[in-house]
GROMACS .gro file of C-alpha atoms in nm:
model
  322
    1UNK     CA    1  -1.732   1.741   1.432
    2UNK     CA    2  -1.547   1.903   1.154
    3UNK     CA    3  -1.454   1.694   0.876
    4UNK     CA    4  -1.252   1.721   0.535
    5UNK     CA    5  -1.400   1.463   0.254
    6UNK     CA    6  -1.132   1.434   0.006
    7UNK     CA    7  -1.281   1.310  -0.310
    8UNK     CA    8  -1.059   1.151  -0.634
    9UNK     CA    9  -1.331   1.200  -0.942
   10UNK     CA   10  -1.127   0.955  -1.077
   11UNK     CA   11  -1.190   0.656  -0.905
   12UNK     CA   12  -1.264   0.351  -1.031
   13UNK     CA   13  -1.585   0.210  -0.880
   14UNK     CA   14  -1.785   0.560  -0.793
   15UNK     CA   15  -1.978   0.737  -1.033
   16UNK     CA   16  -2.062   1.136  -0.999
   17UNK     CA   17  -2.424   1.046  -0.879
   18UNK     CA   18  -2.263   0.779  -0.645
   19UNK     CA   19  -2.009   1.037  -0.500
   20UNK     CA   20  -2.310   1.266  -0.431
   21UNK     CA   21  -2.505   1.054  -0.244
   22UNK     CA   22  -2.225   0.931  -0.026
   23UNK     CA   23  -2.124   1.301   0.075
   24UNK     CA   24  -2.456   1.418   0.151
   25UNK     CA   25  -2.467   1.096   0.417
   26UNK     CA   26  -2.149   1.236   0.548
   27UNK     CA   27  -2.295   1.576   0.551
   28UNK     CA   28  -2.569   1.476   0.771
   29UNK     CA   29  -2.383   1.367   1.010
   30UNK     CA   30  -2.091   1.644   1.010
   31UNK     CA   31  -1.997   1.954   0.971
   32UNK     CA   32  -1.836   1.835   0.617
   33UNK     CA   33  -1.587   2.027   0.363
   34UNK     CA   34  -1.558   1.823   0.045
   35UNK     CA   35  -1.314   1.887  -0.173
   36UNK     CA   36  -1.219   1.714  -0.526
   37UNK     CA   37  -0.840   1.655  -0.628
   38UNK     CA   38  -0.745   1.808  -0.924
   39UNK     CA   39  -0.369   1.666  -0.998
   40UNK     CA   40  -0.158   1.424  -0.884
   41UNK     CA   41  -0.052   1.507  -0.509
   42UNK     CA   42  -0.408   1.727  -0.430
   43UNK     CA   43  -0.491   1.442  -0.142
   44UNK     CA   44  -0.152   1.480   0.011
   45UNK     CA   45  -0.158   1.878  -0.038
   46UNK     CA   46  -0.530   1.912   0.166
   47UNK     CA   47  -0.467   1.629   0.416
   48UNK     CA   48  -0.144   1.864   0.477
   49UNK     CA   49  -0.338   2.143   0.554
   50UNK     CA   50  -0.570   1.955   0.772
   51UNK     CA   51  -0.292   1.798   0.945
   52UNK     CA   52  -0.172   2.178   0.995
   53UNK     CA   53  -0.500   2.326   1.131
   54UNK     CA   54  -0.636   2.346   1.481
   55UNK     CA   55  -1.008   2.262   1.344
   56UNK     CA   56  -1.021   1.979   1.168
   57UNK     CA   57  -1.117   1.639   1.365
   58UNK     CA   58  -1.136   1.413   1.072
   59UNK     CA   59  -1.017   1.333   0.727
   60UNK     CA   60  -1.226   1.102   0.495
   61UNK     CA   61  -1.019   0.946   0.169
   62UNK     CA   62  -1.247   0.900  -0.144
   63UNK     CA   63  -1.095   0.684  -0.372
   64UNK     CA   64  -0.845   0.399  -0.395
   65UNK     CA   65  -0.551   0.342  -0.234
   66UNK     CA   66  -0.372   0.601  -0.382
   67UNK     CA   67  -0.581   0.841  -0.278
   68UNK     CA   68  -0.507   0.680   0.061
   69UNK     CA   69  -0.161   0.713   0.035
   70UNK     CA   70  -0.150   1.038  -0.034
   71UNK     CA   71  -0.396   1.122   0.236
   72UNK     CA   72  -0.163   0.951   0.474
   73UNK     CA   73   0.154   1.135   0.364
   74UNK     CA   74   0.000   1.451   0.378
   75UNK     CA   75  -0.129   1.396   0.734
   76UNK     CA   76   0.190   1.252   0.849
   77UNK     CA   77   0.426   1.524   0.669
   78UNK     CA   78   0.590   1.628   1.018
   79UNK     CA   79   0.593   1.316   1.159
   80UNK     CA   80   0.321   1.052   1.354
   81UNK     CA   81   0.108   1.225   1.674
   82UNK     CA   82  -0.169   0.988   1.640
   83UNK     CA   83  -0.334   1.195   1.924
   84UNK     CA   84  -0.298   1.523   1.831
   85UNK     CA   85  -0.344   1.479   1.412
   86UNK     CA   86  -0.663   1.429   1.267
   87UNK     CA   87  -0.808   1.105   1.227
   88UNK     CA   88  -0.840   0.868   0.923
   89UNK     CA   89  -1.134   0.723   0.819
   90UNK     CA   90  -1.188   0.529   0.421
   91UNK     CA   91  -1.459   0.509   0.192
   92UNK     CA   92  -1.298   0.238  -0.123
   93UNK     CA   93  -1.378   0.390  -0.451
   94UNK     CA   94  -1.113   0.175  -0.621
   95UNK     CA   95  -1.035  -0.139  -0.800
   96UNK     CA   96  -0.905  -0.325  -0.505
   97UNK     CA   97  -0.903  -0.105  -0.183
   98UNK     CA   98  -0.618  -0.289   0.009
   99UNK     CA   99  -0.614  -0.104   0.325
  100UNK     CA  100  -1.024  -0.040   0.387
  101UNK     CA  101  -1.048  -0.460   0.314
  102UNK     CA  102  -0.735  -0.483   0.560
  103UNK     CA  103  -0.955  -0.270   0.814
  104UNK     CA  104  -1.224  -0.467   0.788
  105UNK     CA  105  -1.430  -0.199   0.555
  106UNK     CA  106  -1.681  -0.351   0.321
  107UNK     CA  107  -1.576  -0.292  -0.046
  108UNK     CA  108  -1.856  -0.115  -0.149
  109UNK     CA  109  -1.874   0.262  -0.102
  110UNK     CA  110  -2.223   0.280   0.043
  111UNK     CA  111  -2.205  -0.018   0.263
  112UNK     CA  112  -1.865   0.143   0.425
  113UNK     CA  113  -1.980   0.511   0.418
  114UNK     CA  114  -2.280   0.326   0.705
  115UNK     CA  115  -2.001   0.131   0.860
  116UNK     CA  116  -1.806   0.468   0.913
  117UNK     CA  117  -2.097   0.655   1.036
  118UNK     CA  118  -2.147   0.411   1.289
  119UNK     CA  119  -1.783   0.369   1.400
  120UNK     CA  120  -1.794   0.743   1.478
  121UNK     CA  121  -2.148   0.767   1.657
  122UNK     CA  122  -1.985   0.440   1.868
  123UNK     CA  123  -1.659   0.623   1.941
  124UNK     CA  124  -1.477   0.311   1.748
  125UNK     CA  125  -1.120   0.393   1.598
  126UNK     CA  126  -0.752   0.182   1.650
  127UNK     CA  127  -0.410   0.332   1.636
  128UNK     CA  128  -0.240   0.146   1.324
  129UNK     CA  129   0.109   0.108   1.223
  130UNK     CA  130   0.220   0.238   0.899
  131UNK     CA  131   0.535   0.182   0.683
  132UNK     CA  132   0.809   0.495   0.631
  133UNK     CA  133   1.058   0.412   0.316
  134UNK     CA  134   1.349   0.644   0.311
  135UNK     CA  135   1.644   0.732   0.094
  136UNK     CA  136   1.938   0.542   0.261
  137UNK     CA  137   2.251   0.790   0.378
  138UNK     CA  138   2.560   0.800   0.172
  139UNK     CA  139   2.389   0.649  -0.107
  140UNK     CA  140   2.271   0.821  -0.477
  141UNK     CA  141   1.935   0.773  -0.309
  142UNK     CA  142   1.980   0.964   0.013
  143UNK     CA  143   1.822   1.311  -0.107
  144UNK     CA  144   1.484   1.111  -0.218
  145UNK     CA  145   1.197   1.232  -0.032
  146UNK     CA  146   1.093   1.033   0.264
  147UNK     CA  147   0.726   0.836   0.186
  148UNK     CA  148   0.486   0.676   0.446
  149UNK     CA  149   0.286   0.312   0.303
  150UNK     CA  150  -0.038   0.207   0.452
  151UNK     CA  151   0.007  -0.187   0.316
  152UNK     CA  152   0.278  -0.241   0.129
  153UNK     CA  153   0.627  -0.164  -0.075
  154UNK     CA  154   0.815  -0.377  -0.291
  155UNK     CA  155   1.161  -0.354  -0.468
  156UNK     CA  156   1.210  -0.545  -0.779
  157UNK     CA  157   1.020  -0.808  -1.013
  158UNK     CA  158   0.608  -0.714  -0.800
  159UNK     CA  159   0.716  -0.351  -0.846
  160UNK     CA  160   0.870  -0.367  -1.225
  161UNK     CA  161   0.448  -0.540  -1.251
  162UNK     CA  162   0.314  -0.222  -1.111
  163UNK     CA  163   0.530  -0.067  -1.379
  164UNK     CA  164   0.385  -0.232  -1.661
  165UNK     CA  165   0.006  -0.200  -1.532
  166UNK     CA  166   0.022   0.164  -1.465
  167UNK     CA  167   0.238   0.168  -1.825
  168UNK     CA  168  -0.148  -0.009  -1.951
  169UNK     CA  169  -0.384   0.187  -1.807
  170UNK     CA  170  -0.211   0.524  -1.942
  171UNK     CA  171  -0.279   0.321  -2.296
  172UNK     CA  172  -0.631   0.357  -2.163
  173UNK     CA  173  -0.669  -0.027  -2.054
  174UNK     CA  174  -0.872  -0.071  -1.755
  175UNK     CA  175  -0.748  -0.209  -1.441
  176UNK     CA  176  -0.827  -0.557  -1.399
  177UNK     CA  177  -0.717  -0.864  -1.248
  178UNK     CA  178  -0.655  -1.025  -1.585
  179UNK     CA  179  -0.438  -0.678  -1.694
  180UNK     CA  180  -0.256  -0.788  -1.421
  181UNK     CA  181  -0.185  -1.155  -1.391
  182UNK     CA  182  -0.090  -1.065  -1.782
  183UNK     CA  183   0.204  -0.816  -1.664
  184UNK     CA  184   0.301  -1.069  -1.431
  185UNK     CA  185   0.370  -1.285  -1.717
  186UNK     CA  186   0.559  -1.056  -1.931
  187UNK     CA  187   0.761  -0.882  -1.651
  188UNK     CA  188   0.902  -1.286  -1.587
  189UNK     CA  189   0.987  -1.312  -1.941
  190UNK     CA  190   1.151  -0.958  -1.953
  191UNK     CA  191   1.290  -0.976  -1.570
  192UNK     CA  192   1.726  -0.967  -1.626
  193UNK     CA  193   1.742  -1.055  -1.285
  194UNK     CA  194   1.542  -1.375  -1.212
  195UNK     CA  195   1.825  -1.600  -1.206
  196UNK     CA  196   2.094  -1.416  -0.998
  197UNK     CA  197   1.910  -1.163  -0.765
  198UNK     CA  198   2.105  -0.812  -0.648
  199UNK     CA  199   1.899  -0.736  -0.386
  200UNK     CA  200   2.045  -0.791  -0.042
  201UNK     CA  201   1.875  -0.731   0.255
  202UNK     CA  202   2.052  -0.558   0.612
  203UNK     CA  203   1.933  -0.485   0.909
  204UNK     CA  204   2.130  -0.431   1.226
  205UNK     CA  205   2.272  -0.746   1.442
  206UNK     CA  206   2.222  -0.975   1.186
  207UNK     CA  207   2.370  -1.123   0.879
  208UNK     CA  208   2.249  -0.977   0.532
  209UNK     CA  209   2.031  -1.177   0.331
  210UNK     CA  210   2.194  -1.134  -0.045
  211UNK     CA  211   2.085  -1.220  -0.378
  212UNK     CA  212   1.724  -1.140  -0.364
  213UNK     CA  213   1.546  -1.147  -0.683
  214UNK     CA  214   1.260  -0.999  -0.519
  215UNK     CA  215   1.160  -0.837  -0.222
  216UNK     CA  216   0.785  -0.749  -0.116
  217UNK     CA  217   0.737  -0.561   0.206
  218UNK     CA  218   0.410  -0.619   0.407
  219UNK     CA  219   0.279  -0.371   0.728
  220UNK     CA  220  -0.070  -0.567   0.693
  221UNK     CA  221  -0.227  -0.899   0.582
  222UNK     CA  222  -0.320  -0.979   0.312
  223UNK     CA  223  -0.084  -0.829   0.092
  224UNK     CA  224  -0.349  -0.815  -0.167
  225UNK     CA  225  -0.672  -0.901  -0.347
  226UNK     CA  226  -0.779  -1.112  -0.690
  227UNK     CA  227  -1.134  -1.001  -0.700
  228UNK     CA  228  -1.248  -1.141  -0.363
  229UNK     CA  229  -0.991  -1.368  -0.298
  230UNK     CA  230  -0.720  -1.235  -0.071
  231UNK     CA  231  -0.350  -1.285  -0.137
  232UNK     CA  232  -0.116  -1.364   0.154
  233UNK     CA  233   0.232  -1.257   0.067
  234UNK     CA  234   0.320  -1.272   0.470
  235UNK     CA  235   0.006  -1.392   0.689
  236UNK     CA  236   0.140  -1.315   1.009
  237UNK     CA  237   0.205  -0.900   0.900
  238UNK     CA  238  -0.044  -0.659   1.085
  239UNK     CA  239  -0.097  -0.302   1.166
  240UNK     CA  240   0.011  -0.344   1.571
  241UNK     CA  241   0.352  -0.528   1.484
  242UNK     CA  242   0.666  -0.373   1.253
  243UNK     CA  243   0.732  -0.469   0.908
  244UNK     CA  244   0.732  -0.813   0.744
  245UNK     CA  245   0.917  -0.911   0.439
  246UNK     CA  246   0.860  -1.212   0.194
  247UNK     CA  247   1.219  -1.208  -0.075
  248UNK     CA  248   1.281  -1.472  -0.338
  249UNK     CA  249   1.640  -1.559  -0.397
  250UNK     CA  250   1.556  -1.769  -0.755
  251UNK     CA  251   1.287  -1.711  -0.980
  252UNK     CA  252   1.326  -1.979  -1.281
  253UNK     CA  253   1.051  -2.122  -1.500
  254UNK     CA  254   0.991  -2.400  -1.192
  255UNK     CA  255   1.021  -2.179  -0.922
  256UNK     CA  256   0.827  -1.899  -1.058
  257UNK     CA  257   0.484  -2.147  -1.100
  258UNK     CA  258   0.540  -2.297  -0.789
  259UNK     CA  259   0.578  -1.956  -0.587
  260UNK     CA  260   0.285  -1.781  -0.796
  261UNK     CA  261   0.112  -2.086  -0.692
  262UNK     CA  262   0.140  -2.086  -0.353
  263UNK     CA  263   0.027  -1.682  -0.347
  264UNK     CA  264  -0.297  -1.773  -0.508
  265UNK     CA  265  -0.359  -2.032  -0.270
  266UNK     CA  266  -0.209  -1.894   0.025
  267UNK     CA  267  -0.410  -1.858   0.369
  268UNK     CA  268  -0.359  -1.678   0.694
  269UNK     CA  269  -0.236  -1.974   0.801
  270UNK     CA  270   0.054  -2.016   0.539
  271UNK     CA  271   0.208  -1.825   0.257
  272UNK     CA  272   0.501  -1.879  -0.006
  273UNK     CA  273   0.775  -2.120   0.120
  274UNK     CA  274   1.050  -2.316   0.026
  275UNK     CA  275   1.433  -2.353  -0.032
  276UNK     CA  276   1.468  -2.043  -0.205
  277UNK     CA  277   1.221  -1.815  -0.028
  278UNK     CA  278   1.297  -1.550   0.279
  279UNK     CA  279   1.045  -1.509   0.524
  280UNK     CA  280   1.109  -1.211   0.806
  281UNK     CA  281   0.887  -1.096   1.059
  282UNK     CA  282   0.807  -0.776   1.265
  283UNK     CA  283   1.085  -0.587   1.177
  284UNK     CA  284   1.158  -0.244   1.325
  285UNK     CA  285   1.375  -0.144   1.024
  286UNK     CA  286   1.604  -0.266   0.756
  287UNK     CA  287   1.765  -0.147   0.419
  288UNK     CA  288   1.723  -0.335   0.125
  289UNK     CA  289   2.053  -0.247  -0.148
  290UNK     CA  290   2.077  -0.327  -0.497
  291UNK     CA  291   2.363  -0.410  -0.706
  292UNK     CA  292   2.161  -0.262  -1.025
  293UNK     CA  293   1.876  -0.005  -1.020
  294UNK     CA  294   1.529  -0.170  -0.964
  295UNK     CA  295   1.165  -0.048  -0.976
  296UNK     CA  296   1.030   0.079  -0.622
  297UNK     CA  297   0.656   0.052  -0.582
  298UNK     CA  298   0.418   0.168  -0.267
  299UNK     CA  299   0.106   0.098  -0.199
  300UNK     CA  300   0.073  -0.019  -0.589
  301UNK     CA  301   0.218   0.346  -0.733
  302UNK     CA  302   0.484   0.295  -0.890
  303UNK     CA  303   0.802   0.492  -0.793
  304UNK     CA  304   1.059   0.478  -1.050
  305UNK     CA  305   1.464   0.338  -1.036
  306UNK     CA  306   1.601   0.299  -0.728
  307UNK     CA  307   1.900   0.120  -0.559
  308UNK     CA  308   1.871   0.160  -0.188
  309UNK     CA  309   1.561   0.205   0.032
  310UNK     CA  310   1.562   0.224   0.368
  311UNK     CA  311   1.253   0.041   0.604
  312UNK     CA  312   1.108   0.171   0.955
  313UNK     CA  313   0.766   0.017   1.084
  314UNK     CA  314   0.657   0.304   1.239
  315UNK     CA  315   0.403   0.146   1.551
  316UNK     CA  316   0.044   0.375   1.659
  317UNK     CA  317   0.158   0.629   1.354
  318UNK     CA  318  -0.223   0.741   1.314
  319UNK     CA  319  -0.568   0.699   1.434
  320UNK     CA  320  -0.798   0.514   1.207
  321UNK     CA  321  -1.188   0.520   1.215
  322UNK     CA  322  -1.269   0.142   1.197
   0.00000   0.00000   0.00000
């Protein structure tokens, strides 16, 4: 087997030594081609070439999940073949490694680099679903470059929080939990819009959903981690179904505890509910439309301004060593 290890120096939880060890077990098992990214876009650039290239069976993701992301964008540029691309396989080396949890990876590095070695010598992989965000046609947003998510997009307040983290850790904070529940906090007190959302949600044969304050899109559960406690933003979401959206129409002092609340206690069972929150589930594809420009985030990288997005849940987009 010939494999391309993509590897983000960068990440979070992996030291040099660390990386070393973990790509010499890979090494011993494949014919292996590491490669470190140098800039912003290097993951999606190599996984593009391997996507391109008749002799590449595998590409491994380093890192966190933006390393993933990119990965996944680059392997998908001309579209989803999940049997004739490479496949995908994830070794976390970030602070909370959504989509290697959501696959049922261990967290740490060298406990999934063995669970990944014995997927492949047991012939174990899935076909997973991922999410395709798109600029919407005859809108200021229709040139934007299509971009594929692996867990989850948001438009609005949870994005304008991505903002302000990744606005943190260029101050040189480090990414934790507390960083985070902290920008929550200020982007409520700084959010214009929590009163009188300007988000409305379409989708075709059925009435729009208007005023959304906030709008978080799910292809997997959970949405997200606090340390080890997982956050369920839409329980039932998963990687063989379309997309599932949670969107809060009101988001006052009250409502805002309650609903922050109810994500930190949330279960697969049962996540945020209520008079003012929108619950939608296994959706093929939708556009979400804003009356004012609001942050986009994917996959927890932020995207800057935008006022239209258009939503497909792409079904068996790639092939995923589990």
């Amino acid at each position: 087997m010939r494999a391309l290890l993509v590897v983000n120096p960068a990440a979070t939880t992996t030291s040099a030594r660390r990386r070393d060890v973990l790509i010499h077990a890979l090494a011993s098992e494949m014919k292996l081609e590491a490669v470190t990214t140098e800039y912003r876009g290097h993951a999606r650039d190599l996984a593009r070439q391997a996507a391109d290239s008749d002799d590449i069976d595998l590409v491994v993701a380093l890192g966190g999940d933006g390393t993933v992301n990119e990965v996944v964008n680059g392997l998908l540029h001309a579209g989803p073949n999940p049997e004739g691309l490479p496949r995908l396989a994830v070794v976390p080396g970030g602070s909370t490694n959504v989509f290697a949890r959501a696959l049922g990876l261990p967290n740490d590095a060298v406990e999934a680099t063995g669970a990944v070695l014995d997927a492949l010598y047991e012939g174990r992989e899935r076909a997973v679903g991922m999410g395709l965000a798109t600029g919407t046609p005859g809108t200021e947003d229709e040139a934007v470059p299509s971009r594929w998510f692996t867990f989850c997009a948001g438009l609005g307040f949870d994005a304008g929080v991505v903002g302000r983290v990744e606005q943190q850790r260029e101050l040189g904070k480090k990414s934790t939990h507390t960083l985070y529940l902290r920008q929550v906090a200020r982007q409520f007190l700084h959010e214009p819009n929590r009163r009188h959302g300007t988000i409305t949600l379409a989708r075709p044969g059925e009435e729009p959903v208007t005023d959304l304050v906030m709008s978080i899109i799910c292809n997997t559960s959970p949405w997200t981690y606090l340390g080890n406690r997982p956050v369920y933003a839409s329980p039932k979401a998963s990687f063989d179904n379309g997309l599932d959206v949670l969107g809060v129409t009101r988001m006052s002092a009250v409502t805002g505890v309650r609903y922050a609340t109810q994500l930190l206690t949330s279960s697969p069972e049962r996540g945020p509910h209520g008079k003012h929150v929108v619950a939608l589930h296994d959706l093929d594809g939708f556009t979400l439309q804003s009356k004012a420009p609001l942050p986009l985030q994917m996959d927890g990288d932020h995207l800057g301004l935008r006022t239209s997005v258009t939503f497909t849940g792409v079904r068996r987009a790639l092939r995923v060593i589990v």
